[in-house]
Coordinates of C-alpha atoms in Angstrom, one line a residue:
Chain M
X1 CA 28.0 -122.1 -39.0
X2 CA 25.5 -122.0 -36.2
X3 CA 26.9 -118.6 -35.1
X4 CA 26.3 -117.3 -38.6
X5 CA 22.7 -118.2 -38.3
X6 CA 22.3 -116.5 -35.0
X7 CA 22.7 -113.1 -36.3
X8 CA 19.8 -113.0 -38.7
X9 CA 17.7 -114.7 -36.1
X10 CA 18.5 -111.9 -33.7
X11 CA 17.6 -109.4 -36.4
X12 CA 14.3 -111.0 -37.0
X13 CA 13.5 -111.2 -33.3
X14 CA 14.2 -107.6 -32.6
X15 CA 12.6 -106.1 -35.7
X16 CA 9.8 -108.5 -36.3
X17 CA 7.2 -106.7 -34.2
X18 CA 7.8 -103.4 -36.1
X19 CA 7.9 -105.3 -39.4
X20 CA 4.6 -106.8 -38.7
X21 CA 3.2 -103.3 -38.0
X22 CA 2.2 -104.2 -34.5
X23 CA 1.7 -101.5 -32.0
X24 CA 4.9 -100.7 -30.2
X25 CA 5.7 -102.3 -26.9
X26 CA 7.6 -100.4 -24.3
X27 CA 8.5 -100.7 -20.6
X28 CA 6.3 -98.8 -18.2
X29 CA 7.0 -97.3 -14.8
X30 CA 5.0 -94.5 -13.2
X31 CA 6.8 -91.3 -12.1
X32 CA 8.8 -92.5 -9.1
X33 CA 11.7 -91.3 -7.0
X34 CA 14.9 -92.9 -8.3
X35 CA 15.6 -94.8 -5.1
X36 CA 12.2 -96.5 -5.3
X37 CA 12.3 -99.9 -6.8
X38 CA 9.8 -100.8 -9.4
X39 CA 9.5 -104.0 -11.4
X40 CA 9.1 -102.8 -15.0
X41 CA 6.0 -104.0 -16.8
X42 CA 5.3 -104.1 -20.5
X43 CA 2.8 -101.7 -22.0
X44 CA 1.5 -101.5 -25.6
X45 CA 1.4 -98.1 -27.2
X46 CA -1.6 -96.9 -29.2
X47 CA -0.7 -96.0 -32.8
X48 CA 1.4 -92.9 -33.3
X49 CA 3.0 -93.3 -29.9
X50 CA 6.5 -94.3 -29.1
X51 CA 8.6 -95.3 -26.0
X52 CA 9.9 -92.7 -23.7
X53 CA 12.0 -92.3 -20.7
X54 CA 11.6 -89.3 -18.5
X55 CA 13.8 -87.7 -15.9
X56 CA 12.6 -85.3 -13.2
X57 CA 15.2 -82.8 -11.9
X58 CA 15.1 -80.8 -8.7
X59 CA 17.7 -78.2 -9.4
X60 CA 20.7 -80.1 -10.7
X61 CA 19.7 -83.2 -8.9
X62 CA 18.1 -85.9 -10.9
X63 CA 15.3 -87.2 -8.6
X64 CA 12.6 -88.8 -10.6
X65 CA 12.3 -91.3 -13.4
X66 CA 9.4 -92.6 -15.6
X67 CA 8.9 -94.7 -18.6
X68 CA 6.0 -95.5 -21.0
X69 CA 4.4 -94.5 -24.2
X70 CA 3.9 -90.9 -25.5
X71 CA 3.0 -89.1 -28.6
X72 CA 6.0 -88.3 -30.8
X73 CA 5.2 -84.5 -30.9
X74 CA 5.5 -84.1 -27.2
X75 CA 8.8 -85.8 -26.8
X76 CA 10.9 -82.6 -26.7
X77 CA 8.7 -81.0 -24.1
X78 CA 10.1 -79.8 -20.8
X79 CA 7.7 -78.9 -18.1
X80 CA 7.2 -78.7 -14.4
X81 CA 5.3 -81.1 -12.2
X82 CA 4.4 -81.1 -8.6
X83 CA 4.8 -84.3 -6.6
X84 CA 4.2 -84.5 -2.8
X85 CA 4.3 -80.7 -2.8
X86 CA 7.7 -80.4 -4.5
X87 CA 8.1 -79.0 -8.0
X88 CA 10.3 -80.9 -10.4
X89 CA 11.3 -80.2 -14.0
X90 CA 10.5 -83.1 -16.3
X91 CA 12.3 -83.8 -19.5
X92 CA 11.8 -86.6 -22.0
X93 CA 13.7 -88.7 -24.4
X94 CA 11.9 -90.9 -27.0
X95 CA 13.0 -93.8 -29.1
X96 CA 11.1 -95.7 -31.8
X97 CA 11.9 -99.3 -31.5
X98 CA 10.3 -101.9 -29.3
X99 CA 11.5 -102.1 -25.7
X100 CA 14.0 -99.3 -26.3
X101 CA 13.3 -97.5 -23.0
X102 CA 14.8 -100.2 -20.9
X103 CA 18.3 -99.4 -19.7
X104 CA 19.0 -96.3 -17.6
X105 CA 21.2 -93.6 -19.0
X106 CA 21.6 -92.7 -22.7
X107 CA 19.5 -94.4 -25.2
X108 CA 21.3 -96.9 -27.3
X109 CA 19.7 -97.6 -30.6
X110 CA 18.9 -101.3 -30.8
X111 CA 20.2 -101.2 -34.4
X112 CA 23.7 -100.5 -33.1
X113 CA 23.4 -103.3 -30.6
X114 CA 22.3 -105.7 -33.3
X115 CA 25.1 -104.6 -35.6
X116 CA 27.6 -105.1 -32.9
X117 CA 26.2 -108.5 -32.0
X118 CA 26.2 -109.5 -35.6
X119 CA 29.8 -108.5 -36.1
X120 CA 30.8 -110.4 -33.0
X121 CA 28.9 -113.4 -34.2
X122 CA 30.4 -113.3 -37.7
X123 CA 33.9 -112.8 -36.3
X124 CA 33.4 -115.8 -34.0
X125 CA 32.1 -117.8 -36.9
X126 CA 35.2 -117.0 -39.0
X127 CA 37.5 -117.8 -36.2
Chain U
X1 CA -2.8 -78.1 -34.8
X2 CA -5.9 -79.3 -32.9
X3 CA -4.5 -82.8 -32.4
X4 CA -1.2 -81.5 -31.2
X5 CA -2.9 -79.3 -28.6
X6 CA -5.0 -82.3 -27.6
X7 CA -1.8 -84.4 -27.2
X8 CA -0.3 -81.7 -25.0
X9 CA -3.3 -81.8 -22.8
X10 CA -3.1 -85.6 -22.6
X11 CA 0.6 -85.5 -21.6
X12 CA 0.0 -82.8 -19.0
X13 CA -2.8 -85.0 -17.6
X14 CA -0.4 -87.9 -17.6
X15 CA 2.6 -86.1 -16.2
X16 CA 1.4 -82.9 -14.6
X17 CA 0.0 -84.8 -11.7
X18 CA -0.2 -83.7 -8.1
X19 CA -0.8 -87.2 -6.7
X20 CA -2.9 -87.6 -3.6
X21 CA -4.5 -90.0 -1.1
X22 CA -4.1 -93.0 -3.4
X23 CA -0.3 -92.6 -3.8
X24 CA 0.0 -92.1 -0.1
X25 CA -1.5 -95.4 0.9
X26 CA -1.5 -97.8 -2.1
X27 CA 1.8 -99.5 -2.9
X28 CA 3.0 -98.8 -6.4
X29 CA 3.5 -102.6 -7.1
X30 CA -0.2 -103.1 -6.3
X31 CA -1.2 -100.4 -8.8
X32 CA 1.1 -102.2 -11.3
X33 CA -0.8 -105.5 -10.7
X34 CA -4.1 -103.6 -10.9
X35 CA -3.2 -101.9 -14.2
X36 CA -1.5 -104.8 -15.9
X37 CA -4.5 -106.0 -18.0
X38 CA -5.9 -102.6 -18.9
X39 CA -7.2 -102.7 -22.4
X40 CA -7.7 -99.5 -24.4
X41 CA -10.8 -100.5 -26.3
X42 CA -10.4 -97.8 -29.0
X43 CA -7.2 -99.5 -30.3
X44 CA -7.5 -102.9 -28.6
X45 CA -4.1 -102.6 -27.0
X46 CA -3.0 -103.5 -23.4
X47 CA -2.0 -100.1 -22.3
X48 CA -0.8 -99.5 -18.8
X49 CA -0.1 -95.8 -19.2
X50 CA -3.7 -94.9 -19.6
X51 CA -4.7 -97.0 -16.5
X52 CA -2.3 -95.0 -14.3
X53 CA -3.7 -91.8 -15.8
X54 CA -7.2 -93.0 -14.9
X55 CA -6.0 -93.6 -11.3
X56 CA -4.7 -90.1 -11.2
X57 CA -7.9 -88.7 -12.6
X58 CA -10.3 -90.6 -10.3
X59 CA -8.3 -90.6 -7.1
X60 CA -5.3 -88.5 -7.1
X61 CA -6.4 -85.3 -8.7
X62 CA -9.9 -85.5 -7.5
X63 CA -10.6 -82.5 -5.2
X64 CA -13.3 -84.4 -3.3
X65 CA -10.9 -87.3 -2.5
X66 CA -8.3 -84.8 -1.2
X67 CA -11.0 -83.0 0.8
X68 CA -12.2 -86.3 2.3
X69 CA -8.6 -87.1 3.3
X70 CA -8.3 -84.1 5.6
X71 CA -8.6 -86.1 8.8
X72 CA -7.5 -85.2 12.3
X73 CA -4.4 -86.3 14.0
X74 CA -3.9 -90.1 14.1
X75 CA -6.6 -90.9 11.6
X76 CA -4.3 -91.5 8.6
X77 CA -4.2 -95.2 9.5
X78 CA -8.0 -95.3 9.1
X79 CA -7.7 -93.6 5.7
X80 CA -5.3 -96.3 4.6
X81 CA -7.7 -99.0 5.9
X82 CA -10.6 -97.5 3.9
X83 CA -8.6 -97.4 0.7
X84 CA -7.2 -100.9 1.2
X85 CA -10.7 -102.2 1.6
X86 CA -11.6 -100.7 -1.8
X87 CA -8.5 -101.3 -3.8
X88 CA -6.9 -104.6 -2.6
X89 CA -9.8 -106.9 -3.6
X90 CA -9.7 -105.2 -7.0
X91 CA -6.0 -105.9 -7.3
X92 CA -6.6 -109.6 -6.6
X93 CA -9.5 -109.8 -9.0
X94 CA -7.8 -108.0 -11.9
X95 CA -4.3 -109.6 -11.4
X96 CA -3.0 -111.2 -14.7
X97 CA -6.5 -110.7 -16.3
X98 CA -7.5 -108.5 -19.2
X99 CA -10.3 -106.1 -18.7
X100 CA -11.7 -103.3 -20.8
X101 CA -11.1 -99.7 -19.8
X102 CA -14.8 -99.2 -19.3
X103 CA -14.8 -101.8 -16.6
X104 CA -11.9 -100.1 -14.9
X105 CA -13.6 -96.7 -15.1
X106 CA -16.8 -98.0 -13.5
X107 CA -15.1 -100.0 -10.7
X108 CA -12.6 -97.3 -9.8
X109 CA -15.2 -94.6 -9.7
X110 CA -17.3 -96.7 -7.3
X111 CA -14.3 -97.3 -5.2
X112 CA -13.5 -93.5 -5.1
X113 CA -17.1 -92.7 -4.2
X114 CA -17.1 -95.3 -1.3
X115 CA -13.8 -93.9 -0.1
X116 CA -15.1 -90.3 -0.1
X117 CA -18.3 -91.3 1.8
X118 CA -16.4 -93.2 4.5
X119 CA -13.5 -90.9 4.9
X120 CA -15.7 -87.8 5.2
X121 CA -17.1 -89.3 8.5
X122 CA -13.7 -89.5 10.2
X123 CA -12.9 -86.8 12.8
X124 CA -11.2 -83.6 11.7
X125 CA -10.0 -82.1 15.0
X126 CA -6.7 -80.3 14.8
X127 CA -4.1 -81.3 17.3
X128 CA -2.2 -78.0 17.3
X129 CA -1.3 -76.4 20.6
X130 CA -0.7 -72.7 20.3
X131 CA 1.1 -70.3 20.6
X132 CA 4.4 -71.6 19.3
X133 CA 6.6 -74.4 18.1
X134 CA 7.0 -76.6 15.0
X135 CA 4.3 -79.3 15.6
X136 CA 4.8 -81.5 12.7
X137 CA 1.9 -83.9 13.4
X138 CA -0.6 -81.2 14.5
X139 CA -3.0 -80.2 11.9
X140 CA -5.1 -82.2 9.4
X141 CA -3.8 -84.8 7.0
X142 CA -2.8 -83.6 3.6
X143 CA -3.2 -86.1 0.7
X144 CA -1.1 -84.0 -1.7
X145 CA 2.0 -84.1 0.5
X146 CA 1.2 -87.4 2.2
X147 CA 1.8 -85.9 5.6
X148 CA 0.0 -83.8 8.3
X149 CA 0.1 -80.1 7.6
X150 CA 2.3 -78.1 9.9
X151 CA 0.4 -76.1 12.5
X152 CA 2.0 -72.9 11.0
X153 CA 2.8 -71.6 14.4
X154 CA 5.9 -69.5 14.9
X155 CA 9.1 -71.1 16.2
X156 CA 9.6 -68.4 18.8
X157 CA 7.4 -68.4 22.0
X158 CA 6.5 -65.1 23.6
X159 CA 8.9 -63.9 26.3
X160 CA 8.0 -65.0 29.8
X161 CA 8.9 -62.6 32.6
X162 CA 10.5 -64.0 35.8
X163 CA 11.2 -62.0 39.0
X164 CA 13.7 -63.2 41.5
X165 CA 15.2 -62.0 44.8
X166 CA 18.9 -61.5 45.0
X167 CA 20.6 -64.5 46.5
X168 CA 17.5 -66.7 46.0
X169 CA 17.3 -69.9 43.9
X170 CA 15.9 -69.7 40.4
X171 CA 14.8 -72.4 38.0
X172 CA 13.7 -72.2 34.3
X173 CA 12.1 -75.3 32.6
X174 CA 12.3 -75.7 28.9
X175 CA 9.1 -77.6 28.5
X176 CA 6.3 -77.5 25.8
X177 CA 2.8 -78.8 25.9
X178 CA 3.1 -80.8 22.7
X179 CA 4.8 -84.1 22.0
X180 CA 8.5 -84.0 21.3
X181 CA 10.5 -86.6 19.4
X182 CA 12.9 -89.0 21.2
X183 CA 16.2 -87.6 19.9
X184 CA 16.0 -84.0 21.2
X185 CA 18.9 -81.7 22.0
X186 CA 18.4 -78.6 24.2
X187 CA 20.6 -75.5 23.8
X188 CA 20.5 -72.7 26.4
X189 CA 21.6 -69.3 25.4
X190 CA 21.8 -66.0 27.3
X191 CA 21.6 -62.3 26.3
X192 CA 22.9 -60.2 29.1
X193 CA 20.8 -57.4 30.6
X194 CA 18.5 -56.9 27.7
X195 CA 15.0 -58.2 27.0
X196 CA 15.2 -59.5 23.5
X197 CA 14.2 -62.2 21.0
X198 CA 16.9 -61.4 18.5
X199 CA 19.1 -64.4 17.8
X200 CA 22.3 -62.5 17.3
X201 CA 22.3 -61.1 20.8
X202 CA 22.5 -64.5 22.5
X203 CA 25.6 -66.5 23.5
X204 CA 25.5 -70.2 23.9
X205 CA 25.7 -71.4 27.5
X206 CA 25.0 -75.1 27.6
X207 CA 24.0 -77.8 25.1
X208 CA 22.7 -81.2 25.9
X209 CA 19.7 -83.0 27.2
X210 CA 18.9 -80.8 30.2
X211 CA 15.6 -79.1 30.1
X212 CA 16.2 -77.4 33.4
X213 CA 18.3 -74.3 33.8
X214 CA 19.0 -73.6 37.5
X215 CA 20.7 -70.6 39.2
X216 CA 21.5 -71.6 42.8
X217 CA 22.1 -68.0 44.0
X218 CA 20.7 -65.3 41.7
X219 CA 22.7 -62.1 41.5
X220 CA 22.5 -58.9 39.5
X221 CA 24.7 -60.3 36.7
X222 CA 22.0 -62.9 35.9
X223 CA 19.6 -60.2 34.6
X224 CA 18.8 -60.7 31.0
X225 CA 17.0 -63.0 28.5
X226 CA 17.5 -66.7 28.5
X227 CA 16.6 -68.7 25.4
X228 CA 16.2 -72.4 25.2
X229 CA 16.0 -74.0 21.8
X230 CA 15.0 -77.6 21.3
X231 CA 16.4 -79.5 18.3
X232 CA 15.5 -82.8 16.8
X233 CA 18.3 -83.9 14.5
X234 CA 19.5 -80.7 12.9
X235 CA 16.1 -79.2 12.9
X236 CA 14.9 -76.6 15.3
X237 CA 11.5 -77.3 16.9
X238 CA 10.8 -74.5 19.4
X239 CA 12.5 -71.5 21.1
X240 CA 11.4 -70.4 24.6
X241 CA 12.4 -67.1 26.1
X242 CA 12.6 -66.1 29.8
X243 CA 13.4 -62.5 30.8
X244 CA 14.8 -62.6 34.3
X245 CA 14.8 -59.5 36.6
X246 CA 16.6 -59.5 40.0
X247 CA 15.5 -57.5 43.0
X248 CA 18.6 -56.5 45.0
X249 CA 18.7 -57.4 48.7
X250 CA 19.1 -53.7 49.8
X251 CA 16.0 -52.7 47.9
X252 CA 14.2 -55.6 49.4
X253 CA 15.2 -54.5 52.9
X254 CA 14.0 -51.0 52.2
X255 CA 10.7 -52.2 50.8
X256 CA 10.1 -54.3 53.9
X257 CA 10.9 -51.4 56.3
X258 CA 8.5 -49.2 54.3
X259 CA 5.8 -51.7 54.6
X260 CA 6.2 -52.0 58.4
X261 CA 6.2 -48.2 58.6
X262 CA 3.0 -47.9 56.6
X263 CA 1.3 -50.5 58.8
X264 CA 2.3 -48.7 62.0
X265 CA 0.4 -45.6 60.8
X266 CA -2.9 -47.5 61.2
X267 CA -5.1 -46.5 64.2
X268 CA -3.8 -48.0 67.4
X269 CA -0.5 -49.0 65.7
X270 CA -2.0 -52.4 65.1
X271 CA -0.6 -54.6 62.3
X272 CA -2.8 -55.8 59.6
X273 CA -3.7 -59.4 59.9
X274 CA -1.9 -61.9 57.7
X275 CA -3.9 -62.4 54.5
X276 CA -6.1 -65.5 54.8
X277 CA -6.2 -65.4 58.6
X278 CA -9.5 -65.8 60.6
X279 CA -11.9 -62.9 60.2
X280 CA -12.1 -60.6 63.2
X281 CA -15.2 -60.5 65.4
X282 CA -17.5 -57.5 65.4
X283 CA -16.5 -56.6 69.0
X284 CA -12.8 -56.5 68.3
X285 CA -13.3 -54.4 65.2
X286 CA -16.1 -51.8 66.0
X287 CA -17.5 -49.7 63.2
X288 CA -16.8 -45.9 63.1
X289 CA -20.5 -45.2 63.6
X290 CA -20.5 -47.3 66.7
X291 CA -17.5 -45.4 68.0
X292 CA -19.1 -42.0 67.3
X293 CA -22.3 -43.0 69.1
X294 CA -20.3 -44.1 72.1
X295 CA -18.4 -40.9 72.2
X296 CA -21.5 -38.8 71.8
X297 CA -23.2 -40.6 74.7
X298 CA -20.1 -40.2 76.9
X299 CA -20.0 -36.4 76.1
X300 CA -23.7 -36.1 76.8
X301 CA -23.3 -37.8 80.1
X302 CA -20.4 -35.6 81.0
X303 CA -22.4 -32.4 80.2
X304 CA -25.4 -33.7 82.2
X305 CA -23.3 -34.6 85.3
X306 CA -21.6 -31.2 85.0
X307 CA -25.1 -29.5 84.8
X308 CA -26.3 -31.5 87.8
X309 CA -23.2 -30.5 89.8
X310 CA -23.8 -26.8 88.9
X311 CA -27.4 -26.9 90.0
X312 CA -26.6 -28.7 93.2
X313 CA -24.0 -26.1 94.2
X314 CA -25.9 -22.9 93.0
X315 CA -28.8 -22.9 95.6
X316 CA -26.3 -23.2 98.5
X317 CA -24.6 -20.0 97.3
X318 CA -28.0 -18.2 97.1
X319 CA -28.9 -19.3 100.7
X320 CA -25.6 -18.1 102.0
X321 CA -26.1 -14.7 100.3
X322 CA -29.5 -14.4 101.9
X323 CA -28.1 -15.2 105.4
X324 CA -25.5 -12.5 104.9

């Protein structure tokens, strides 16, 4: 029974901020070389901005990463930046749920995670 | 349309950075602590992104900050010190506290101005030693690349000409006036007969730590260009060139004979003094004028005595004729 209750609780926890129309919270990290360790901090986006994760490429080599908030319109932008005299190509990926720019790699919609967790919880409850 | 253009500008400001002095010396975790409580007053949100953008605008993309950071060799430590003095107390003060963006703006701007004033007073002497070699820590510090600019001198040094006698000993030193790293490797190469700087004409002779190339007994087959290249790791630092010419022993003998012959043609067959010997006295080395005067006097005396002899003999003859 308790497992059955966990699922909606998780739903509420993950979706509550957006349901309450709060500004979106995202993880922030400045543009850094990938080897450089950085403790992610939480930033609050102004209205109309969403979380992003960026990758900087030097040729085929993925060298830089960054996270934070950005305007939805600029998410698909690809441009060049110069860091310590080296030119990299930056590309972005946006997501519009709180803290969605956390894990490295491909974005996973938190909805899918929630659904999976819920299914697991329900299955466990039945068993 | 207008807003989207504005957004593009915003993002390019955020991401089109060419970070400078600040990013060279301030740890990113300290910046993170500094920016944690940055409040965007317009929306009343705790926004870290805009704080980092502010740092970029005030420190990193500021031409005056970059210019102030162009210090001479060895002064980058002082730059770090100057920036630490301004930033670290702020980090402690702002840590885990909320502050409005206007407060940040004011404090960071003051910090930047103080840094510019202090850093501009640091020496700016270049440590480059011409004419050649990759001297990594030579020129002034560059806050865009976070390292000293290269001296932009060519890798190849000009060819140095060396003359040696046949059968004599000859040494070439692969030394440079600037500081070399610890892990150097020296490769000596040789291009037979020709005077050249073209890489493909050289064949490797030795590789190792030896900066001295010694030929115990120079012969004609040693004529050509010698190249020594100094590496650190896999990177080339400098290439020196020596063009060696050998004078054969026979030619040397001939030249010596010729010199002796030339000397023997001097008046009196005297040999010239060795250079640097004691100067001769005036008596031993009379001037041509003095010699001419002596000769003239001698001749005059001779004529006078001959005249005297003639006049002393002539009356006797006359008397004899009268008697007859």
